[in-house]
Coordinates of C-alpha atoms and ligand atoms in Angstrom, one line a residue:
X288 CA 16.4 76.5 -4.2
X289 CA 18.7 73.9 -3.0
X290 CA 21.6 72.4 -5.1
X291 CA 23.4 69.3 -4.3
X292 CA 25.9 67.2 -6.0
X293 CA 25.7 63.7 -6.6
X294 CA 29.4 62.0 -6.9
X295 CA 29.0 58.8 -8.2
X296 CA 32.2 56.3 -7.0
X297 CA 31.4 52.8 -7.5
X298 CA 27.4 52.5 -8.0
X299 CA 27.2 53.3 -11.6
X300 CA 23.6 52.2 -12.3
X301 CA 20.2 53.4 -11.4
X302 CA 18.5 50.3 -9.6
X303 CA 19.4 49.7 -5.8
X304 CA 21.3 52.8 -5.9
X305 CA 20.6 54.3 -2.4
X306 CA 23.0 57.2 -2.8
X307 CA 21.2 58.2 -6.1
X308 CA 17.3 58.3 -4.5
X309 CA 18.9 60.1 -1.2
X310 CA 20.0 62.8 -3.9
X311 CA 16.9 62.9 -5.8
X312 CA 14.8 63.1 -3.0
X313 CA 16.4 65.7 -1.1
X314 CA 17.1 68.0 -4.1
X315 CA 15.5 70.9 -6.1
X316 CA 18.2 71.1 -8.6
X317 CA 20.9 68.2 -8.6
X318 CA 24.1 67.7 -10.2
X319 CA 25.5 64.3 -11.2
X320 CA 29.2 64.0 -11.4
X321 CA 32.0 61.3 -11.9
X322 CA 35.4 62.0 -11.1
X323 CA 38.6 60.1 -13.0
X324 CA 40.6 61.0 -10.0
X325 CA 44.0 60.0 -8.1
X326 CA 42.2 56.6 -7.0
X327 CA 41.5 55.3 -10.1
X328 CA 44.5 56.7 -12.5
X329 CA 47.9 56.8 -10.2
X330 CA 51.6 54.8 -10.4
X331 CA 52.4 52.2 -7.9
X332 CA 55.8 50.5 -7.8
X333 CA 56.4 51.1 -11.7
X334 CA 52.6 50.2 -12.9
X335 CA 49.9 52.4 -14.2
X336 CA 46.6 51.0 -12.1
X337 CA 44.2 51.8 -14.6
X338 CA 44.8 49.3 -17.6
X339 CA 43.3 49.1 -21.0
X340 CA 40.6 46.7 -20.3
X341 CA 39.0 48.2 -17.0
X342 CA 39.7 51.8 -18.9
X343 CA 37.5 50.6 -21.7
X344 CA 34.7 48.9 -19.4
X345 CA 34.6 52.3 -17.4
X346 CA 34.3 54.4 -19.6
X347 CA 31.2 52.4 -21.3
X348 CA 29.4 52.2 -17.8
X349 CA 30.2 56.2 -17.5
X350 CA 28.3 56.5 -21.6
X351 CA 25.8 53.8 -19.9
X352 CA 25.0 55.9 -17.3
X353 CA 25.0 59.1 -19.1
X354 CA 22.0 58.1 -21.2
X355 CA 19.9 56.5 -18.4
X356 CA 20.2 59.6 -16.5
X357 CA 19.4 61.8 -19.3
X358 CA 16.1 60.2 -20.1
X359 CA 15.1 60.9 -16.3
X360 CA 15.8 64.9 -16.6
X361 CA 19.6 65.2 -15.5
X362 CA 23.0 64.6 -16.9
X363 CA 26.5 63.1 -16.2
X364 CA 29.6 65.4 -15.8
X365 CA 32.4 63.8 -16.5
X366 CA 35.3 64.9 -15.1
X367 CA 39.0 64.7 -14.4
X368 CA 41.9 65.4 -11.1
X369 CA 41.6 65.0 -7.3
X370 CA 38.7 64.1 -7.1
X371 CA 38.6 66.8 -3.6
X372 CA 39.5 69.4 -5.8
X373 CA 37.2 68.8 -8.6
X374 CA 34.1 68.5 -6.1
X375 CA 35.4 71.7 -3.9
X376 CA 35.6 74.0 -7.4
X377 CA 31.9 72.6 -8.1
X378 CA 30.5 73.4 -5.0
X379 CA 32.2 77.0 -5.6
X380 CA 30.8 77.5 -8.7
X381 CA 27.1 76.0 -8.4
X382 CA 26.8 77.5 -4.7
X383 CA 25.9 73.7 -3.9
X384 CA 24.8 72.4 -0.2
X385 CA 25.4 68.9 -0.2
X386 CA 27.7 66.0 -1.7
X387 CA 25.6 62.6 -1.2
X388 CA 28.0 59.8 -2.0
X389 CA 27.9 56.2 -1.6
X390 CA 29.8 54.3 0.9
X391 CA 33.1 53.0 0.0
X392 CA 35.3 50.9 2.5
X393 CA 38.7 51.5 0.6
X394 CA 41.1 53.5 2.3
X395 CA 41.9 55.8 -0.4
X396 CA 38.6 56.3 -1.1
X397 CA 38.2 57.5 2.8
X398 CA 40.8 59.4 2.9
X399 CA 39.1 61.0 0.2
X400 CA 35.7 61.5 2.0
X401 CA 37.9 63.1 5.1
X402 CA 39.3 65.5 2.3
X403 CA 35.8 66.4 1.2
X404 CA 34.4 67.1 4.5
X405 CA 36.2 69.8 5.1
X406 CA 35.1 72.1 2.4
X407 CA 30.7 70.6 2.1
X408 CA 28.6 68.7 3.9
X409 CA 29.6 65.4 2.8
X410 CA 26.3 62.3 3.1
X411 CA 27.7 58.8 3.1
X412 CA 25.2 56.7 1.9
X413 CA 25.3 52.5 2.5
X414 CA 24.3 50.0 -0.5
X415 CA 27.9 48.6 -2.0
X416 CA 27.7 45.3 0.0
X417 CA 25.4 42.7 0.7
X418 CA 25.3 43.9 4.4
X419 CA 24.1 47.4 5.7
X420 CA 27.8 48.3 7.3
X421 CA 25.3 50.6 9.7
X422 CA 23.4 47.7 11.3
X423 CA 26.0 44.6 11.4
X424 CA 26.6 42.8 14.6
X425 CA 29.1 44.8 15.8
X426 CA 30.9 48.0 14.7
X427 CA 33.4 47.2 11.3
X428 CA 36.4 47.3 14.1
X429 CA 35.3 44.4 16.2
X430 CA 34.2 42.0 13.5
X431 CA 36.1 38.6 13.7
X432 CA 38.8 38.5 11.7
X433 CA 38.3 35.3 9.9
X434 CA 36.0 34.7 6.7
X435 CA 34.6 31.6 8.5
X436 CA 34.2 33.0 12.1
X437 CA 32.8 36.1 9.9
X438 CA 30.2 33.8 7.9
X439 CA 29.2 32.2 10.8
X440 CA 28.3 34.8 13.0
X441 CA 26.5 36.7 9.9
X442 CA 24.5 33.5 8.9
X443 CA 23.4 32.3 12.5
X444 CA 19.2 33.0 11.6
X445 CA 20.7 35.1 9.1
X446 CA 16.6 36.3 7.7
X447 CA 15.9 37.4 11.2
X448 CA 18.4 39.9 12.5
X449 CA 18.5 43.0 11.9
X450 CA 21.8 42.8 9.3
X451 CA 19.3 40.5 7.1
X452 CA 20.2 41.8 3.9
X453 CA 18.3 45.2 3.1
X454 CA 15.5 45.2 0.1
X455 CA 16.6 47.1 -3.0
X456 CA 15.7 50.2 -2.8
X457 CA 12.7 52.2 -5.8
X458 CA 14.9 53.4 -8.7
X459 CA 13.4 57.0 -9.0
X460 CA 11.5 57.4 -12.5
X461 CA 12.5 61.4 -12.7
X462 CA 15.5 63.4 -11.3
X463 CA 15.4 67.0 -10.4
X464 CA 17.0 69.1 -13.3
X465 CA 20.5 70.3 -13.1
X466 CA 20.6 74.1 -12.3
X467 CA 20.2 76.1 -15.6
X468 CA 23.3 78.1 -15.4
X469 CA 25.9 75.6 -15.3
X470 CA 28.7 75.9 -17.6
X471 CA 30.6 72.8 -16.7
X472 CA 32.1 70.9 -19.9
X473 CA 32.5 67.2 -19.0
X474 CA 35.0 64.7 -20.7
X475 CA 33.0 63.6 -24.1
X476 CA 36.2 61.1 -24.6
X477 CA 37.5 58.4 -22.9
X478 CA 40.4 60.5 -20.7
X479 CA 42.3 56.8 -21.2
X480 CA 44.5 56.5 -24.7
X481 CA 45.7 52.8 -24.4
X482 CA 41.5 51.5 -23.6
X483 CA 40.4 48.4 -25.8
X484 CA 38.4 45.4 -25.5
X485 CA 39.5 42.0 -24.5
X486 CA 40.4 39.8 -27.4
X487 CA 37.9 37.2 -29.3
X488 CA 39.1 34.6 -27.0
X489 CA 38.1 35.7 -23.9
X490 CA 35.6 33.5 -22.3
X491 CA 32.7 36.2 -22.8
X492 CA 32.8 39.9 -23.8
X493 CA 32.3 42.2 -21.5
X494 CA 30.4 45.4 -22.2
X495 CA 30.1 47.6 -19.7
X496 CA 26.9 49.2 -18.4
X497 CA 24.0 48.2 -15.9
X498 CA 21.9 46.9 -19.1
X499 CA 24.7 44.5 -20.4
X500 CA 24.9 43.6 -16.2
X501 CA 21.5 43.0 -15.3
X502 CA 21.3 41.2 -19.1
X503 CA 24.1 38.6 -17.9
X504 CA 22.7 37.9 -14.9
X505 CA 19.2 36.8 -16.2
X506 CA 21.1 35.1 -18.6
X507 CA 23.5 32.9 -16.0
X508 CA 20.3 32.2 -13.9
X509 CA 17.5 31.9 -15.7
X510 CA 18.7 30.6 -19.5
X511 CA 20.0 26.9 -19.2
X512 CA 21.4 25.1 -16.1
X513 CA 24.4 26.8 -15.3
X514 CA 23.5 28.4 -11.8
X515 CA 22.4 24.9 -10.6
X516 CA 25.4 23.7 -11.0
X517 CA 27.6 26.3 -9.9
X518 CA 29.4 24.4 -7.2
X519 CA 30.2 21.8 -9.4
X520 CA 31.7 24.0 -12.2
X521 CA 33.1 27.3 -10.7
X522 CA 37.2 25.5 -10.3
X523 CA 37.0 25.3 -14.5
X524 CA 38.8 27.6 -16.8
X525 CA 37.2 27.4 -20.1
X526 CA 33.7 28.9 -21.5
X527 CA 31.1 31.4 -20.0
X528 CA 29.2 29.1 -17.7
X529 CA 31.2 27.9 -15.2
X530 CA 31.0 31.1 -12.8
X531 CA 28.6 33.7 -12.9
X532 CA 31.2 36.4 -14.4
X533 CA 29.3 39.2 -12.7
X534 CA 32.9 40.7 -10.8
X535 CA 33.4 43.4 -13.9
X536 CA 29.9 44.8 -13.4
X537 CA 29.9 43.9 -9.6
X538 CA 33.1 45.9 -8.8
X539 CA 32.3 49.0 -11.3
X540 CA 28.6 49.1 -9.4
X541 CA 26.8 48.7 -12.4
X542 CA 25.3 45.5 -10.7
X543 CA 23.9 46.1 -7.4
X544 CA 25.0 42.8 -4.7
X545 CA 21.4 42.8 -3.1
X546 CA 19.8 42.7 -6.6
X547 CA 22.1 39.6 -7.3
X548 CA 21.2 37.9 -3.8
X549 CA 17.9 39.0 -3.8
X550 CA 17.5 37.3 -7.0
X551 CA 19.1 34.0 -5.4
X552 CA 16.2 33.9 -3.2
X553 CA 14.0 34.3 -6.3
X554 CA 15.4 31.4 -7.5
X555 CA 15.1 29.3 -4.7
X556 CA 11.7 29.7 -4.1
X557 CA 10.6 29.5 -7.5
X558 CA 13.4 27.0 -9.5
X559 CA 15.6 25.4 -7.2
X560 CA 17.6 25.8 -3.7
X561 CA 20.5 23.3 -3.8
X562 CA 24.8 23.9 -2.6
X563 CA 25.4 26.0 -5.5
X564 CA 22.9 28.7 -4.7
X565 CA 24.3 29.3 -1.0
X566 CA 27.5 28.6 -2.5
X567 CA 27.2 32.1 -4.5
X568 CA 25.7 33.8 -1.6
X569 CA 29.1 32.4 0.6
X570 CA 31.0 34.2 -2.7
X571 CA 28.8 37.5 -2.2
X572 CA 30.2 37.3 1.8
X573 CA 33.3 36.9 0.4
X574 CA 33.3 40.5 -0.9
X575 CA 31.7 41.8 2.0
X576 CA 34.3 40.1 4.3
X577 CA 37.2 41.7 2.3
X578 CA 35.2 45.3 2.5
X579 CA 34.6 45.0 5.8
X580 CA 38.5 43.8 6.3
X581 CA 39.8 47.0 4.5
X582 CA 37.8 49.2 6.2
X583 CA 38.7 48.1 9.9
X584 CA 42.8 47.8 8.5
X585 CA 43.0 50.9 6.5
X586 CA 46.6 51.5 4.9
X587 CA 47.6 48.0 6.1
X588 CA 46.3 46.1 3.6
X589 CA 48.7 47.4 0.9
X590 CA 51.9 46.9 3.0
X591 CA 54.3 44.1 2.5
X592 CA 53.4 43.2 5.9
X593 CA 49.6 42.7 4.7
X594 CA 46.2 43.3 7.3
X595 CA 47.9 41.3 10.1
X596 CA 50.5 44.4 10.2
X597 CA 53.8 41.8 10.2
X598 CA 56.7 43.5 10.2
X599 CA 58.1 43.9 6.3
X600 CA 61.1 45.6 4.6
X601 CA 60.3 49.0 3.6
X602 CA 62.6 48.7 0.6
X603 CA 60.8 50.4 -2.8
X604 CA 59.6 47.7 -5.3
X605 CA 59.7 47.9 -8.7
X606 CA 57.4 45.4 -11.3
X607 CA 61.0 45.5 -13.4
X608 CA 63.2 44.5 -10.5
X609 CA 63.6 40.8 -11.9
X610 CA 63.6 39.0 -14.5
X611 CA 61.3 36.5 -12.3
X612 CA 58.6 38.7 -11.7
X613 CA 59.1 39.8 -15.8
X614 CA 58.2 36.8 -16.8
X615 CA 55.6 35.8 -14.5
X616 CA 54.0 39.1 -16.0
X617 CA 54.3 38.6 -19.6
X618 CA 53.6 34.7 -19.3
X619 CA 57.1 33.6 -20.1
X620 CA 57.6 31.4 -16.8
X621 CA 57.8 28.6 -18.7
X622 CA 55.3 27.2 -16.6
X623 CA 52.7 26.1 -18.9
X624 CA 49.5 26.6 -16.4
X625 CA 51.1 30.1 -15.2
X626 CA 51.7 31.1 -18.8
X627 CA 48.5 30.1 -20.0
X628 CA 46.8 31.6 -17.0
X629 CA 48.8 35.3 -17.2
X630 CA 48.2 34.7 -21.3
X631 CA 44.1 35.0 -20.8
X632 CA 44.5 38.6 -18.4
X633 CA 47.2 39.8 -21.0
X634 CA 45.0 39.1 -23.7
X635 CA 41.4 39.2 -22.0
X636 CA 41.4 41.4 -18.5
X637 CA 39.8 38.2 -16.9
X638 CA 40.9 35.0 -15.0
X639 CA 39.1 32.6 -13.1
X640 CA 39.5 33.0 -9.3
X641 CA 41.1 28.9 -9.4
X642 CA 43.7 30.8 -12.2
X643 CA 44.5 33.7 -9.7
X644 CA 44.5 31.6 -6.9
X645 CA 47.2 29.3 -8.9
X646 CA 49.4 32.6 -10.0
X647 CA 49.9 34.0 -7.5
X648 CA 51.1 31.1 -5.3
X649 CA 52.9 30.3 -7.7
X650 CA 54.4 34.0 -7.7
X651 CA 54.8 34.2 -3.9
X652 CA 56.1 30.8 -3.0
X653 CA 58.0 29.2 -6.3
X654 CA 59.2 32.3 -7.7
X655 CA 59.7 34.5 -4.0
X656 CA 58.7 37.5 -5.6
X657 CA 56.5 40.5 -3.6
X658 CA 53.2 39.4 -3.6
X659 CA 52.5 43.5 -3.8
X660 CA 54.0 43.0 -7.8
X661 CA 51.0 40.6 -8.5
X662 CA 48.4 42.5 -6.2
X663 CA 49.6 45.6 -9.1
X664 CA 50.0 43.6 -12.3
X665 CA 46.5 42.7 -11.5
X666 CA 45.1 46.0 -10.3
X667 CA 46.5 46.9 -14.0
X668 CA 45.0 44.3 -16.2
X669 CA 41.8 42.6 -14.2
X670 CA 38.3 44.1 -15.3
X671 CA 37.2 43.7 -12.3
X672 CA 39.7 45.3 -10.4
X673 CA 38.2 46.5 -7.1
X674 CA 40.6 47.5 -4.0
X675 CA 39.4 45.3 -1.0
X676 CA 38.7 42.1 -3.0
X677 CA 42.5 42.5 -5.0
X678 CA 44.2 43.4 -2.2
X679 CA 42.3 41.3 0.2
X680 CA 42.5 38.0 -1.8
X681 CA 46.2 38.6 -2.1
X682 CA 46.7 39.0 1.6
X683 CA 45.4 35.9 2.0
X684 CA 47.3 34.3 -1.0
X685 CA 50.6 35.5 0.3
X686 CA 49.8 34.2 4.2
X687 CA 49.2 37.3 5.7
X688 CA 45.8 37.6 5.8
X689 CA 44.0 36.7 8.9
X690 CA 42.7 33.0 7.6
X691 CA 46.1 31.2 7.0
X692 CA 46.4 29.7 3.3
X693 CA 47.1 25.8 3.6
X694 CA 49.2 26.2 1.2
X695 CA 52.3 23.7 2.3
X696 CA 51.7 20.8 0.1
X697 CA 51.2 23.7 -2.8
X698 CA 53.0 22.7 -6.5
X699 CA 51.6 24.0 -9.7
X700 CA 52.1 20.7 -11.5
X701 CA 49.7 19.4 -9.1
X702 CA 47.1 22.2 -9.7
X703 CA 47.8 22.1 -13.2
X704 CA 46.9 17.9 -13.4
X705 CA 44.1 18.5 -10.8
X706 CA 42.1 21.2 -13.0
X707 CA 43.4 20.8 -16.5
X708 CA 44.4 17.2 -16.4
X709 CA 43.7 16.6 -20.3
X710 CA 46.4 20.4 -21.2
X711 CA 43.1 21.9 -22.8
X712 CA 43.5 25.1 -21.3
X713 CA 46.8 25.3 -21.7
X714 CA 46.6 24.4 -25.0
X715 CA 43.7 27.0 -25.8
X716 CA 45.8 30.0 -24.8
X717 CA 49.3 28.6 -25.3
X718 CA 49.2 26.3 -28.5
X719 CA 49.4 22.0 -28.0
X720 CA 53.2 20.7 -27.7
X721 CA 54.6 19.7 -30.6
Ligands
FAD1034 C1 44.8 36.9 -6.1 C2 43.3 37.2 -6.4 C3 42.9 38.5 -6.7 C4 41.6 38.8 -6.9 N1 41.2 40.0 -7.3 C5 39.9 40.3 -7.4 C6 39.4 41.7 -7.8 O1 40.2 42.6 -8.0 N2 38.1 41.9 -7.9 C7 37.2 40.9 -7.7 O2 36.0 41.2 -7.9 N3 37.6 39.7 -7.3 C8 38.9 39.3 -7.2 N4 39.2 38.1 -6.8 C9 38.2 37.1 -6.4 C10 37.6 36.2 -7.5 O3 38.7 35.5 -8.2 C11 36.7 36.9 -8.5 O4 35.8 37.7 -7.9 C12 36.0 35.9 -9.4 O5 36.9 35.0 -10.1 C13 35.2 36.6 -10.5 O6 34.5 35.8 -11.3 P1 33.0 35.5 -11.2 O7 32.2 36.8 -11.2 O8 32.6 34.5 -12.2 O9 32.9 34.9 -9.8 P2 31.8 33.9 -9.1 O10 32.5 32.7 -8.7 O11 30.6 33.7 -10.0 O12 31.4 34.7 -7.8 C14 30.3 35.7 -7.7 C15 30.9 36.9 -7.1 O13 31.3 36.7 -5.8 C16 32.4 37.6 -5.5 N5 33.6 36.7 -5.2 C17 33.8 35.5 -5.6 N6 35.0 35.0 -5.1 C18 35.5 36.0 -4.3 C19 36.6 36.1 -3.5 N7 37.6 35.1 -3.4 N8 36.8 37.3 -2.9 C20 36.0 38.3 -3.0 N9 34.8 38.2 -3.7 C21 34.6 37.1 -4.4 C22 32.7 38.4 -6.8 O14 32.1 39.6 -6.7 C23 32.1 37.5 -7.8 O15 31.7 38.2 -9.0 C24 40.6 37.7 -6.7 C25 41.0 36.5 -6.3 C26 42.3 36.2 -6.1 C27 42.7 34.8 -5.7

């Protein structure tokens, strides 16, 4: 009777989940593991990566996930290490065949894979992005380099080539049964002592989970007007509506990207097709850009010297080398966009992508601090922390990604007066002026 292990990365959820139906169908007996390894819990230049927020919205996708597979006949382990080490002594112990995974383009996530490989049969199944990485244009390593050059070569009678965005795949209704003489105790607790929710103020709560996903997405599309206007409204900083706020449930894989697009389409055909609908597919080809990116630059994309591989000191960093960077951190600039800004992630785990974008220019270019600090301090506090979009987005923040930031004429005061001209949002998070 053949046993395989399913390792679940970042596609907690049942629907669109190729990984998971490769697993069930090729399985007699299956078991369904998540590993808290050396990619999600680790120190970089002085800062834990896994923070309290994104530590609480795991570990309620991992309870999430727990219960949906248990009503289809299997289980979640839970478990906790190197995550090569942790599958190697389960495939000793079970006597299993097979790892099926889903893909990942992170670079610590393939060194991982390469680790794997050498003690089981490791599958590698697609369904993170938008795109099939097995049937784009060209192979990962010759893709252009540019976001627009990118876009533009992916949208060209975009329905009729063969990297048209894949169907979801069936969400299977049963699972085949762990074997019966596994002994295995999984984490019951979160592994994660400082976890908590964001604060009343945040501009929504979010719960983790593929219920509380697929429950805000009906919600930002199909309640009110706010997807129609999305182009309009997605620069604000205040209130749930102005951007989807799918990136905690998007980067944890609770929300599948082809279910989002596919419901786009939906929406077209049967609401409305206007800017802001292709607008949020160009967003969804954002992500895949900055996937694709780290996969073809590897290691480079968390050097000083960013995914164009310039030439940077190799001097260690630390987040308490200055007082600058301090500050910046703990929303003490003095800056009162900054503060209010690095006030909602402290307090909240979220900011809007004008916010981040404001930040960390304002990081990199007023304050000349290393825009890895920020790319850290983020990977620490965001919710939706996720490798190739931080990382990525930070590149290209700091003018080293491949599409140069015009970012000459940048001042915060500016910013500031151009998307909070009356101080609300300062004011929310920061007080008014007396
Ligand atoms: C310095 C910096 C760091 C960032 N770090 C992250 C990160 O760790 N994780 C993350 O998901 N996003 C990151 N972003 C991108 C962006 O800010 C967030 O995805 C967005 O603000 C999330 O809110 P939303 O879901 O309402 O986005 P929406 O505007 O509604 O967009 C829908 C989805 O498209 C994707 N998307 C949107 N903008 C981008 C972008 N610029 N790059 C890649 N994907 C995008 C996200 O998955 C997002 O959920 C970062 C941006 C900057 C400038």
């Amino acid at each position: 009777m053949q046993t395989n292990i399913l390792w679940f990365r970042k596609n907690l959820r049942l629907h669109d989940n190729p990984a998971l139906l490769r697993a069930s169908e090729s399985s007699e007996r299956l078991i369904c593991v998540f590993v808290y390894d050396e990619v999600i819990h680790y120190e970089q230049h002085g800062v834990q990566s896994l923070g309290p927020y994104r530590a609480n919205f795991l570990w309620e996708s991992l309870v999430a996930l727990r219960g949906a597979l248990q009503k289809l006949g299997n289980e979640l382990i839970i478990l906790k290490g190197d995550a090569a080490d942790v599958l190697k002594d389960l495939v000793t112990q079970t006597n299993a065949k097979k790892i099926f995974a889903p893909h990942e383009c992170g670079y610590c996530e393939q060194l991982q894979e390469t680790a794997v490989k050498k003690f089981c049969e490791l599958e590698i199944v697609d369904g993170a992005t938008l795109l099939d990485i097995n049937t784009l244009p060209s192979e990962p390593a010759s893709l252009p380099n540019s976001y627009i050059l990118f876009r533009r070569m992916i949208e060209t009678n975009w329905d009729e080539q063969p990297w048209s965005v894949p169907a979801c795949c069936d969400t299977p209704t049963k699972l085949p049964p762990q074997p019966e003489s596994i002994t295995i105790q999984g984490l019951e607790e979160n592994p994660v002592s400082d976890s908590r929710t964001s604060s009343d103020r945040a501009v929504m709560q979010f719960n983790g989970g593929e219920e509380a996903a697929l429950s805000r997405l009906s919600a930002y599309m199909w309640s009110g007007n706010a997807f129609e206007n999305y182009k309009e409204t997605r620069n604000q900083l205040l209130g749930e509506d102005y951007s989807s706020k799918l990136s905690p449930w998007l980067a944890n894989g609770c929300l599948s990207p082809r279910h989002v697009y596919h419901e786009v389409r939906r929406f077209e055909k049967e609401k409305l097709e206007n800017e802001s609908t292709r607008w949020l597919v160009c967003q969804l080809l954002w992500r895949d850009y900055y996937h694709f990116a780290s996969y073809k630059h590897g290691g480079d994309l968390f050097l000083g010297g960013g995914m164009r591989g310039q030439s940077c000191s190799k001097k260690e960093i630390s987040i308490s080398q200055t007082e600058k960077i301090q500050n910046w951190c703990n929303a003490k600039t003095g800056q009162r966009f900054v503060d209010a800004n690095m006030t909602e992630l402290l307090e909240t785990g979220y900011m809007s992508n004008r916010g981040r974008q404001s930040v960390a220019l304002y990081l990199v270019r007023d304050l000349g601090q290393d825009w890895r600090l920020g790319a850290s301090w983020f990977e620490h506090y965001l919710l939706d922390f996720e490798p190739c979009n931080n990382y990525g987005n930070w590149n290209f923040q700091a003018g080293i990604g491949h599409d140069i930031r015009k970012a000459n004429g940048f001042k915060i005061e500016s910013e500031a007066n151009r998307h909070d001209p009356e101080g609300t949002y300062q004011n929310y998070w920061l007080g008014s002026v007396s």
